[in-house]
């Protein structure tokens, strides 16, 4: 789910931004490829495909006006909301 920051480093003290969060969730929930490009401010971003995956799944809706804010921080309440929405997509066996 978390691949590190490159060069064999993980950066355990690093913060997570909205783009990275999208990649974590897209991999964790094995989200299917998106059918459209949802945001204009993530074009060319390494995480763009995963940002579109979480948008298509209804997990992350952006910040309005066609923007996602890929470099923005993820607060703990936001992360809880993202996971809550993602959990609604997963069938849990008894």
Short mmCIF file of C-alpha atoms in Angstrom, two decimals:
data_model
loop_
_atom_site.label_atom_id
_atom_site.label_comp_id
_atom_site.label_asym_id
_atom_site.label_seq_id
_atom_site.Cartn_x
_atom_site.Cartn_y
_atom_site.Cartn_z
CA UNK A 1 0.00 0.00 0.00
CA UNK A 2 2.82 2.40 0.89
CA UNK A 3 5.76 2.20 -1.49
CA UNK A 4 8.20 4.65 0.09
CA UNK A 5 9.61 7.88 -1.27
CA UNK A 6 12.26 6.46 -3.61
CA UNK A 7 15.91 5.59 -3.32
CA UNK A 8 15.15 2.85 -0.79
CA UNK A 9 13.71 5.33 1.73
CA UNK A 10 10.34 5.28 3.52
CA UNK A 11 10.45 8.64 5.39
CA UNK A 12 8.61 7.56 8.57
CA UNK A 13 8.44 11.16 9.83
CA UNK A 14 7.02 12.49 6.54
CA UNK A 15 3.52 13.85 6.15
CA UNK A 16 0.94 12.51 3.71
CA UNK A 17 -0.57 14.78 1.08
CA UNK A 18 -3.86 14.31 -0.76
CA UNK A 19 -2.19 12.77 -3.81
CA UNK A 20 -0.34 10.16 -1.74
CA UNK A 21 -3.52 9.39 0.19
CA UNK A 22 -5.29 8.66 -3.09
CA UNK A 23 -2.59 6.17 -4.06
CA UNK A 24 -2.70 4.47 -0.65
CA UNK A 25 -6.47 4.01 -0.89
CA UNK A 26 -6.52 3.01 -4.56
CA UNK A 27 -3.99 0.25 -3.83
CA UNK A 28 -5.53 -0.82 -0.51
CA UNK A 29 -9.01 -1.20 -1.99
CA UNK A 30 -7.84 -2.36 -5.44
CA UNK A 31 -9.92 0.32 -7.15
CA UNK A 32 -10.59 -0.18 -10.87
CA UNK A 33 -9.19 2.14 -13.54
CA UNK A 34 -11.11 5.41 -13.93
CA UNK A 35 -13.23 6.23 -16.96
CA UNK A 36 -12.54 9.98 -16.90
CA UNK A 37 -10.15 12.68 -15.70
CA UNK A 38 -11.88 14.42 -12.80
CA UNK A 39 -9.53 17.29 -11.94
CA UNK A 40 -7.45 19.86 -13.77
CA UNK A 41 -4.85 20.56 -11.09
CA UNK A 42 -3.39 17.04 -11.00
CA UNK A 43 -2.42 16.75 -14.68
CA UNK A 44 0.97 15.07 -14.96
CA UNK A 45 1.10 14.21 -11.24
CA UNK A 46 2.53 10.77 -10.43
CA UNK A 47 -0.65 10.03 -8.49
CA UNK A 48 -3.12 11.32 -11.12
CA UNK A 49 -4.50 7.91 -12.07
CA UNK A 50 -5.11 7.01 -8.42
CA UNK A 51 -6.65 10.42 -7.72
CA UNK A 52 -9.13 9.71 -10.51
CA UNK A 53 -9.76 6.21 -9.11
CA UNK A 54 -10.75 7.53 -5.68
CA UNK A 55 -12.85 10.25 -7.30
CA UNK A 56 -14.70 7.75 -9.47
CA UNK A 57 -15.32 5.55 -6.43
CA UNK A 58 -16.78 8.55 -4.54
CA UNK A 59 -14.09 8.43 -1.85
CA UNK A 60 -12.51 11.86 -2.50
CA UNK A 61 -14.55 14.54 -4.19
CA UNK A 62 -12.01 17.32 -4.55
CA UNK A 63 -12.10 20.83 -3.15
CA UNK A 64 -14.50 22.32 -5.70
CA UNK A 65 -14.42 23.96 -9.12
CA UNK A 66 -12.67 20.95 -10.71
CA UNK A 67 -9.69 21.05 -8.33
CA UNK A 68 -8.27 18.31 -6.12
CA UNK A 69 -5.32 20.05 -4.37
CA UNK A 70 -2.92 17.11 -4.73
CA UNK A 71 -0.21 18.69 -2.57
CA UNK A 72 -2.58 19.68 0.22
CA UNK A 73 -2.30 18.02 3.63
CA UNK A 74 -4.66 15.32 4.80
CA UNK A 75 -6.04 16.00 8.26
CA UNK A 76 -7.02 13.18 10.59
CA UNK A 77 -10.76 13.95 10.23
CA UNK A 78 -10.41 13.96 6.42
CA UNK A 79 -8.59 10.63 6.50
CA UNK A 80 -11.35 9.16 8.65
CA UNK A 81 -13.92 10.36 6.11
CA UNK A 82 -11.97 8.93 3.19
CA UNK A 83 -11.63 5.54 4.90
CA UNK A 84 -15.29 5.58 5.91
CA UNK A 85 -16.35 6.17 2.31
CA UNK A 86 -13.94 3.48 1.09
CA UNK A 87 -15.21 0.98 3.66
CA UNK A 88 -18.71 1.53 2.29
CA UNK A 89 -17.46 0.10 -1.01
CA UNK A 90 -16.11 -3.12 0.46
CA UNK A 91 -18.30 -6.11 1.26
CA UNK A 92 -17.34 -7.40 4.67
CA UNK A 93 -17.77 -11.13 5.30
CA UNK A 94 -19.29 -12.23 8.64
#
